[in-house]
Amino acid sequence: MSRFSYSDEMLTRLLKVPQTIACVGLSINPIRPSYYVARYLQLKGFRIIPVNPAYAGKEVLGETVLASLAEITTPVDIVDIFRRSEFAGAVVDEALEMRPMPRTIWMQIGVIDEAAALRAEAKGLTVVMDRCPKIEYQRLFGELRMGGFATGIISSKL
């Protein structure tokens, strides 16, 4: 399995139970991908904690935007990174300082930092890079099939 291959079983395990997700780089602009990904996950039962120093103190999706992961006072299961690859390592390092540490680091489509991924994995975290949890959720739980997409997931049994 290549570095960027993730089994459907692993991704399903990560997304099956609604969890708390810190969305780093979440925009308050409703046409930005970070906003509609977070909104979708929130509608699926996930708790979203928005993190973006540019909007700290403002409200988005019913939550107050925090300036950093260090400001989070509740356990986080997934840190979802909506920052460019060159900034992902600093976010991962900040996540590794959280107590308790999150279980998963998720880097969005186009966000890749192998060195940061190795640091997180060395601390026991699961890392997903270059994937979107919204797309994976829709693919794994049958929502893309309704739009006519071949997902590779068999949904009925004989």
Coordinates of C-alpha atoms in Angstrom, one line a residue:
M1 CA 0.0 0.0 0.0
S2 CA 1.5 3.3 -1.0
R3 CA 1.9 6.2 1.4
F4 CA -1.2 7.9 0.1
S5 CA -3.4 4.8 0.0
Y6 CA -5.9 4.4 2.8
S7 CA -8.2 1.4 3.2
D8 CA -11.9 1.9 3.1
E9 CA -12.1 0.1 6.4
M10 CA -9.7 2.6 8.1
L11 CA -11.5 5.6 6.7
T12 CA -14.8 4.2 7.7
R13 CA -13.6 3.7 11.2
L14 CA -12.4 7.3 11.4
L15 CA -15.7 8.7 10.1
K16 CA -18.3 6.2 11.4
V17 CA -19.0 7.7 14.8
P18 CA -19.5 11.5 15.0
Q19 CA -16.6 13.1 16.8
T20 CA -15.1 16.4 17.6
I21 CA -13.1 18.0 14.7
A22 CA -10.9 21.0 15.0
C23 CA -11.0 22.6 11.6
V24 CA -7.8 24.7 11.3
G25 CA -8.1 27.4 8.6
L26 CA -11.9 27.3 8.6
S27 CA -13.3 30.4 6.8
I28 CA -16.4 32.3 7.8
N29 CA -17.1 32.8 4.1
P30 CA -19.8 30.3 3.1
I31 CA -18.5 29.8 -0.4
R32 CA -15.1 28.7 0.7
P33 CA -14.5 24.9 0.7
S34 CA -13.5 24.8 4.4
Y35 CA -16.8 26.3 5.3
Y36 CA -19.0 23.9 3.4
V37 CA -16.9 20.9 4.4
A38 CA -17.3 21.8 8.1
R39 CA -21.0 22.6 7.6
Y40 CA -21.6 19.2 6.0
L41 CA -19.7 17.4 8.8
Q42 CA -21.7 19.3 11.4
L43 CA -24.9 18.3 9.7
K44 CA -23.8 14.7 10.0
G45 CA -23.4 15.0 13.8
F46 CA -19.8 16.0 14.1
R47 CA -18.9 18.8 16.5
I48 CA -16.8 21.4 14.7
I49 CA -14.4 23.7 16.5
P50 CA -13.3 26.4 14.1
V51 CA -9.6 27.6 14.4
N52 CA -8.4 30.6 12.4
P53 CA -6.5 33.5 13.9
A54 CA -7.8 35.8 11.2
Y55 CA -11.4 35.3 12.5
A56 CA -10.7 34.7 16.2
G57 CA -13.7 35.7 18.4
K58 CA -16.1 35.7 15.5
E59 CA -18.8 33.1 15.2
V60 CA -19.2 30.5 12.4
L61 CA -21.6 27.5 12.3
G62 CA -22.7 28.4 15.8
E63 CA -19.2 28.2 17.3
T64 CA -16.7 30.8 18.3
V65 CA -13.6 30.8 16.2
L66 CA -10.4 30.2 18.2
A67 CA -7.0 31.6 17.3
S68 CA -5.1 28.4 17.9
L69 CA -5.4 24.7 18.8
A70 CA -3.9 25.7 22.2
E71 CA -7.2 27.5 23.1
I72 CA -9.3 24.4 22.8
T73 CA -10.5 23.2 26.2
T74 CA -12.2 20.0 25.2
P75 CA -10.8 16.7 23.7
V76 CA -10.5 16.7 20.0
D77 CA -10.6 13.5 17.9
I78 CA -9.5 14.9 14.5
V79 CA -7.5 17.9 13.5
D80 CA -8.6 18.8 10.0
I81 CA -6.0 21.0 8.3
F82 CA -7.3 23.5 5.7
R83 CA -3.9 25.3 5.3
R84 CA -1.3 25.1 2.5
S85 CA 1.2 22.3 2.8
E86 CA 4.0 24.6 3.9
F87 CA 2.0 25.5 7.0
A88 CA 0.8 22.0 7.8
G89 CA 3.8 21.0 9.8
A90 CA 3.4 23.8 12.3
V91 CA -0.3 22.8 12.7
V92 CA 0.7 19.2 13.3
D93 CA 3.3 20.3 15.9
E94 CA 0.7 22.3 17.7
A95 CA -1.7 19.4 17.6
L96 CA 1.1 17.2 19.2
E97 CA 1.2 19.6 22.1
M98 CA -2.6 19.3 22.8
R99 CA -3.6 17.3 26.0
P100 CA -5.1 15.0 25.3
M101 CA -3.7 14.6 21.9
P102 CA -6.1 14.1 19.0
R103 CA -6.3 10.6 17.6
T104 CA -6.1 11.7 13.9
I105 CA -4.5 14.4 11.8
W106 CA -6.4 14.9 8.5
M107 CA -4.8 17.0 5.8
Q108 CA -7.2 18.2 3.1
I109 CA -6.9 17.6 -0.6
G110 CA -3.6 19.0 -1.8
V111 CA -2.2 19.3 1.7
I112 CA 0.8 17.0 2.0
D113 CA 3.7 17.1 4.6
E114 CA 5.3 13.7 4.9
A115 CA 7.8 14.9 7.6
A116 CA 4.9 16.1 9.8
A117 CA 2.9 12.9 9.1
L118 CA 5.9 10.9 10.3
R119 CA 6.2 13.0 13.5
A120 CA 2.5 12.5 14.2
E121 CA 2.6 8.7 13.5
A122 CA 5.6 8.4 15.7
K123 CA 3.4 9.7 18.5
G124 CA 0.7 7.2 17.7
L125 CA -1.7 9.3 15.7
T126 CA -3.4 8.2 12.6
V127 CA -2.6 10.5 9.6
V128 CA -4.6 11.0 6.4
M129 CA -3.2 13.3 3.7
D130 CA -4.5 14.7 0.5
R131 CA -8.1 13.6 1.2
C132 CA -11.3 15.3 2.2
P133 CA -13.4 13.9 5.0
K134 CA -16.6 15.2 3.4
I135 CA -15.9 13.4 0.1
E136 CA -14.8 10.2 1.9
Y137 CA -17.9 10.3 4.1
Q138 CA -20.2 10.6 1.0
R139 CA -18.3 7.9 -0.8
L140 CA -18.2 5.4 2.0
F141 CA -21.8 5.9 3.3
G142 CA -23.5 5.9 -0.1
E143 CA -24.3 9.5 -0.8
L144 CA -22.2 9.8 -3.9
R145 CA -24.0 6.8 -5.5
M146 CA -27.2 8.9 -5.3
G147 CA -25.5 11.3 -7.7
G148 CA -24.5 8.6 -10.1
F149 CA -20.9 8.2 -9.1
A150 CA -19.3 4.8 -9.1
T151 CA -17.8 4.6 -5.6
G152 CA -16.4 1.0 -5.6
I153 CA -18.5 0.3 -2.5
I154 CA -21.0 -2.5 -2.8
S155 CA -24.2 -1.5 -0.9
S156 CA -26.4 -4.6 -1.2
K157 CA -25.9 -8.3 -0.2
L158 CA -27.5 -11.4 -1.6

